[in-house]
Amino acid sequence: MKKKTTPKPASIAPASVLISNAKPARRQNVESQSEGPKKLPWGEGERLQKVLAKAGVGSRRVAEDMIAAGRIEVDGEIVREQGLRIDPQNAVVRVDGVRIVVRDEQVYLALNKPKGWQSTMSDEMGRPCVGDIVAERVAAGQRLFHVGRLDADTEGLLLLTNDGDLAHRLMHPSFEVPKTYLATVNGEIKDRNVGKRLKDGVQLEDGPASVDRFQVLEVGEGKSLVKVVLHEGRKHIVRRLLAAVGFPVTALVRTHLGPVALGDQRPGTLRALGRDEIGKLYEAVSL
């Protein structure tokens, strides 16, 4: 009986194969998943290359080449075995170190919430709300909820998902997921001490608060456009901080939530998050 040998690096898929040039998996996470992938009996679970294809990584052929190249991790260990069967409901799968979503029922959406709309799934007063935008999805059986809130006068990025674990961690202050805002304020900010005061911390009625980063982008005609990055999620926190240093907000847009950017998405529109975005969200909250 011939002893199986591990292929040499030189025998890995040729350059003509349509795969990206990303580096092999950066980490193996052996601390939290020391036992490695659980092998399932024949007929149970799904083949790894099929799971990768369903997750949008590439065709099954491309997935097989990526497995052979050592770019796939399952439960903390690099897998080179073709045809390994895994449980997509529970397995933690990473491509080049970035976790991917392998469960069909999970939904991850980015919404550009319009100004004047409520960050709720329904509104007793009949005001326009986020639930109106996803009404068809909810009617079709998707149980969606929003990650955090934006007040009615604030527009911009709001995430919608049915992944409770991810949503809970994104909203929890201990994970310090940064949120980026563009604010138009009354008054021309020319004093550099304004940014220093905001970074050092300002005393508000419900306790001290501070920003992670502050940048003045434009000044003129009695107004200023500023960028604010912070990880706090208290109600009206950006508006209250800027008002406390003498520059009340007249318009506010959230442009980023962690690694997810609003980009040029139009108000009121939805888009499904990409595989890389979801993986980076997982990474940001240690999932």
mmCIF file with all atom_site columns, N, CA, C and O in Angstrom, residues 104-126:
data_model
loop_
_atom_site.group_PDB
_atom_site.id
_atom_site.type_symbol
_atom_site.label_atom_id
_atom_site.label_alt_id
_atom_site.label_comp_id
_atom_site.label_asym_id
_atom_site.label_entity_id
_atom_site.label_seq_id
_atom_site.pdbx_PDB_ins_code
_atom_site.Cartn_x
_atom_site.Cartn_y
_atom_site.Cartn_z
_atom_site.occupancy
_atom_site.B_iso_or_equiv
_atom_site.pdbx_formal_charge
_atom_site.auth_seq_id
_atom_site.auth_comp_id
_atom_site.auth_asym_id
_atom_site.auth_atom_id
_atom_site.pdbx_PDB_model_num
ATOM 1  N N  . ASP A 1 104 ? -26.963 29.514 4.811  1.00 0.00 ? 104 ASP A N  1
ATOM 2  C CA . ASP A 1 104 ? -27.825 30.089 3.777  1.00 0.00 ? 104 ASP A CA 1
ATOM 3  C C  . ASP A 1 104 ? -28.823 31.104 4.323  1.00 0.00 ? 104 ASP A C  1
ATOM 4  O O  . ASP A 1 104 ? -29.178 32.060 3.651  1.00 0.00 ? 104 ASP A O  1
ATOM 5  N N  . GLU A 1 105 ? -29.306 30.854 5.552  1.00 0.00 ? 105 GLU A N  1
ATOM 6  C CA . GLU A 1 105 ? -30.422 31.662 6.041  1.00 0.00 ? 105 GLU A CA 1
ATOM 7  C C  . GLU A 1 105 ? -30.000 33.021 6.575  1.00 0.00 ? 105 GLU A C  1
ATOM 8  O O  . GLU A 1 105 ? -30.844 33.861 6.882  1.00 0.00 ? 105 GLU A O  1
ATOM 9  N N  . GLN A 1 106 ? -28.710 33.264 6.693  1.00 0.00 ? 106 GLN A N  1
ATOM 10 C CA . GLN A 1 106 ? -28.269 34.530 7.275  1.00 0.00 ? 106 GLN A CA 1
ATOM 11 C C  . GLN A 1 106 ? -28.232 35.640 6.221  1.00 0.00 ? 106 GLN A C  1
ATOM 12 O O  . GLN A 1 106 ? -27.829 35.426 5.081  1.00 0.00 ? 106 GLN A O  1
ATOM 13 N N  . VAL A 1 107 ? -28.674 36.829 6.651  1.00 0.00 ? 107 VAL A N  1
ATOM 14 C CA . VAL A 1 107 ? -28.800 37.979 5.759  1.00 0.00 ? 107 VAL A CA 1
ATOM 15 C C  . VAL A 1 107 ? -28.028 39.151 6.361  1.00 0.00 ? 107 VAL A C  1
ATOM 16 O O  . VAL A 1 107 ? -28.123 39.415 7.561  1.00 0.00 ? 107 VAL A O  1
ATOM 17 N N  . TYR A 1 108 ? -27.269 39.859 5.511  1.00 0.00 ? 108 TYR A N  1
ATOM 18 C CA . TYR A 1 108 ? -26.487 41.012 5.957  1.00 0.00 ? 108 TYR A CA 1
ATOM 19 C C  . TYR A 1 108 ? -26.688 42.115 4.922  1.00 0.00 ? 108 TYR A C  1
ATOM 20 O O  . TYR A 1 108 ? -26.260 41.980 3.774  1.00 0.00 ? 108 TYR A O  1
ATOM 21 N N  . LEU A 1 109 ? -27.328 43.208 5.349  1.00 0.00 ? 109 LEU A N  1
ATOM 22 C CA . LEU A 1 109 ? -27.673 44.279 4.422  1.00 0.00 ? 109 LEU A CA 1
ATOM 23 C C  . LEU A 1 109 ? -27.167 45.626 4.929  1.00 0.00 ? 109 LEU A C  1
ATOM 24 O O  . LEU A 1 109 ? -27.138 45.880 6.139  1.00 0.00 ? 109 LEU A O  1
ATOM 25 N N  . ALA A 1 110 ? -26.785 46.490 3.987  1.00 0.00 ? 110 ALA A N  1
ATOM 26 C CA . ALA A 1 110 ? -26.441 47.881 4.306  1.00 0.00 ? 110 ALA A CA 1
ATOM 27 C C  . ALA A 1 110 ? -27.554 48.764 3.753  1.00 0.00 ? 110 ALA A C  1
ATOM 28 O O  . ALA A 1 110 ? -27.929 48.647 2.581  1.00 0.00 ? 110 ALA A O  1
ATOM 29 N N  . LEU A 1 111 ? -28.083 49.633 4.601  1.00 0.00 ? 111 LEU A N  1
ATOM 30 C CA . LEU A 1 111 ? -29.138 50.559 4.203  1.00 0.00 ? 111 LEU A CA 1
ATOM 31 C C  . LEU A 1 111 ? -28.633 51.987 4.351  1.00 0.00 ? 111 LEU A C  1
ATOM 32 O O  . LEU A 1 111 ? -27.995 52.318 5.351  1.00 0.00 ? 111 LEU A O  1
ATOM 33 N N  . ASN A 1 112 ? -28.925 52.823 3.358  1.00 0.00 ? 112 ASN A N  1
ATOM 34 C CA . ASN A 1 112 ? -28.693 54.255 3.510  1.00 0.00 ? 112 ASN A CA 1
ATOM 35 C C  . ASN A 1 112 ? -30.002 54.858 4.001  1.00 0.00 ? 112 ASN A C  1
ATOM 36 O O  . ASN A 1 112 ? -30.920 55.116 3.217  1.00 0.00 ? 112 ASN A O  1
ATOM 37 N N  . LYS A 1 113 ? -30.118 55.026 5.323  1.00 0.00 ? 113 LYS A N  1
ATOM 38 C CA . LYS A 1 113 ? -31.361 55.536 5.904  1.00 0.00 ? 113 LYS A CA 1
ATOM 39 C C  . LYS A 1 113 ? -31.573 56.995 5.510  1.00 0.00 ? 113 LYS A C  1
ATOM 40 O O  . LYS A 1 113 ? -30.713 57.831 5.766  1.00 0.00 ? 113 LYS A O  1
ATOM 41 N N  . PRO A 1 114 ? -32.705 57.294 4.927  1.00 0.00 ? 114 PRO A N  1
ATOM 42 C CA . PRO A 1 114 ? -32.949 58.687 4.540  1.00 0.00 ? 114 PRO A CA 1
ATOM 43 C C  . PRO A 1 114 ? -33.222 59.565 5.767  1.00 0.00 ? 114 PRO A C  1
ATOM 44 O O  . PRO A 1 114 ? -33.699 59.089 6.803  1.00 0.00 ? 114 PRO A O  1
ATOM 45 N N  . LYS A 1 115 ? -32.962 60.843 5.635  1.00 0.00 ? 115 LYS A N  1
ATOM 46 C CA . LYS A 1 115 ? -33.297 61.803 6.688  1.00 0.00 ? 115 LYS A CA 1
ATOM 47 C C  . LYS A 1 115 ? -34.819 61.850 6.856  1.00 0.00 ? 115 LYS A C  1
ATOM 48 O O  . LYS A 1 115 ? -35.568 61.830 5.883  1.00 0.00 ? 115 LYS A O  1
ATOM 49 N N  . GLY A 1 116 ? -35.260 61.889 8.110  1.00 0.00 ? 116 GLY A N  1
ATOM 50 C CA . GLY A 1 116 ? -36.680 61.945 8.396  1.00 0.00 ? 116 GLY A CA 1
ATOM 51 C C  . GLY A 1 116 ? -37.325 60.593 8.634  1.00 0.00 ? 116 GLY A C  1
ATOM 52 O O  . GLY A 1 116 ? -38.487 60.522 9.024  1.00 0.00 ? 116 GLY A O  1
ATOM 53 N N  . TRP A 1 117 ? -36.572 59.512 8.419  1.00 0.00 ? 117 TRP A N  1
ATOM 54 C CA . TRP A 1 117 ? -37.101 58.167 8.626  1.00 0.00 ? 117 TRP A CA 1
ATOM 55 C C  . TRP A 1 117 ? -36.693 57.646 10.004 1.00 0.00 ? 117 TRP A C  1
ATOM 56 O O  . TRP A 1 117 ? -35.596 57.929 10.488 1.00 0.00 ? 117 TRP A O  1
ATOM 57 N N  . GLN A 1 118 ? -37.575 56.864 10.624 1.00 0.00 ? 118 GLN A N  1
ATOM 58 C CA . GLN A 1 118 ? -37.323 56.291 11.941 1.00 0.00 ? 118 GLN A CA 1
ATOM 59 C C  . GLN A 1 118 ? -36.515 54.989 11.814 1.00 0.00 ? 118 GLN A C  1
ATOM 60 O O  . GLN A 1 118 ? -36.724 54.203 10.896 1.00 0.00 ? 118 GLN A O  1
ATOM 61 N N  . SER A 1 119 ? -35.603 54.780 12.774 1.00 0.00 ? 119 SER A N  1
ATOM 62 C CA . SER A 1 119 ? -34.808 53.544 12.786 1.00 0.00 ? 119 SER A CA 1
ATOM 63 C C  . SER A 1 119 ? -35.553 52.439 13.536 1.00 0.00 ? 119 SER A C  1
ATOM 64 O O  . SER A 1 119 ? -35.052 51.868 14.505 1.00 0.00 ? 119 SER A O  1
ATOM 65 N N  . THR A 1 120 ? -36.759 52.138 13.084 1.00 0.00 ? 120 THR A N  1
ATOM 66 C CA . THR A 1 120 ? -37.584 51.111 13.708 1.00 0.00 ? 120 THR A CA 1
ATOM 67 C C  . THR A 1 120 ? -38.188 50.240 12.619 1.00 0.00 ? 120 THR A C  1
ATOM 68 O O  . THR A 1 120 ? -38.248 50.634 11.451 1.00 0.00 ? 120 THR A O  1
ATOM 69 N N  . MET A 1 121 ? -38.649 49.048 13.011 1.00 0.00 ? 121 MET A N  1
ATOM 70 C CA . MET A 1 121 ? -39.271 48.159 12.042 1.00 0.00 ? 121 MET A CA 1
ATOM 71 C C  . MET A 1 121 ? -40.757 48.467 11.859 1.00 0.00 ? 121 MET A C  1
ATOM 72 O O  . MET A 1 121 ? -41.380 47.995 10.916 1.00 0.00 ? 121 MET A O  1
ATOM 73 N N  . SER A 1 122 ? -41.327 49.252 12.777 1.00 0.00 ? 122 SER A N  1
ATOM 74 C CA . SER A 1 122 ? -42.707 49.722 12.633 1.00 0.00 ? 122 SER A CA 1
ATOM 75 C C  . SER A 1 122 ? -42.858 51.002 13.441 1.00 0.00 ? 122 SER A C  1
ATOM 76 O O  . SER A 1 122 ? -42.040 51.279 14.326 1.00 0.00 ? 122 SER A O  1
ATOM 77 N N  . ASP A 1 123 ? -43.871 51.781 13.130 1.00 0.00 ? 123 ASP A N  1
ATOM 78 C CA . ASP A 1 123 ? -44.069 53.041 13.852 1.00 0.00 ? 123 ASP A CA 1
ATOM 79 C C  . ASP A 1 123 ? -45.553 53.248 14.119 1.00 0.00 ? 123 ASP A C  1
ATOM 80 O O  . ASP A 1 123 ? -46.372 53.266 13.188 1.00 0.00 ? 123 ASP A O  1
ATOM 81 N N  . GLU A 1 124 ? -45.899 53.383 15.402 1.00 0.00 ? 124 GLU A N  1
ATOM 82 C CA . GLU A 1 124 ? -47.300 53.512 15.803 1.00 0.00 ? 124 GLU A CA 1
ATOM 83 C C  . GLU A 1 124 ? -47.944 54.796 15.280 1.00 0.00 ? 124 GLU A C  1
ATOM 84 O O  . GLU A 1 124 ? -49.166 54.870 15.110 1.00 0.00 ? 124 GLU A O  1
ATOM 85 N N  . MET A 1 125 ? -47.108 55.793 15.008 1.00 0.00 ? 125 MET A N  1
ATOM 86 C CA . MET A 1 125 ? -47.645 57.071 14.537 1.00 0.00 ? 125 MET A CA 1
ATOM 87 C C  . MET A 1 125 ? -47.722 57.142 13.013 1.00 0.00 ? 125 MET A C  1
ATOM 88 O O  . MET A 1 125 ? -48.085 58.176 12.445 1.00 0.00 ? 125 MET A O  1
ATOM 89 N N  . GLY A 1 126 ? -47.349 56.060 12.348 1.00 0.00 ? 126 GLY A N  1
ATOM 90 C CA . GLY A 1 126 ? -47.448 56.027 10.892 1.00 0.00 ? 126 GLY A CA 1
ATOM 91 C C  . GLY A 1 126 ? -46.350 56.769 10.168 1.00 0.00 ? 126 GLY A C  1
ATOM 92 O O  . GLY A 1 126 ? -46.454 57.020 8.960  1.00 0.00 ? 126 GLY A O  1
#
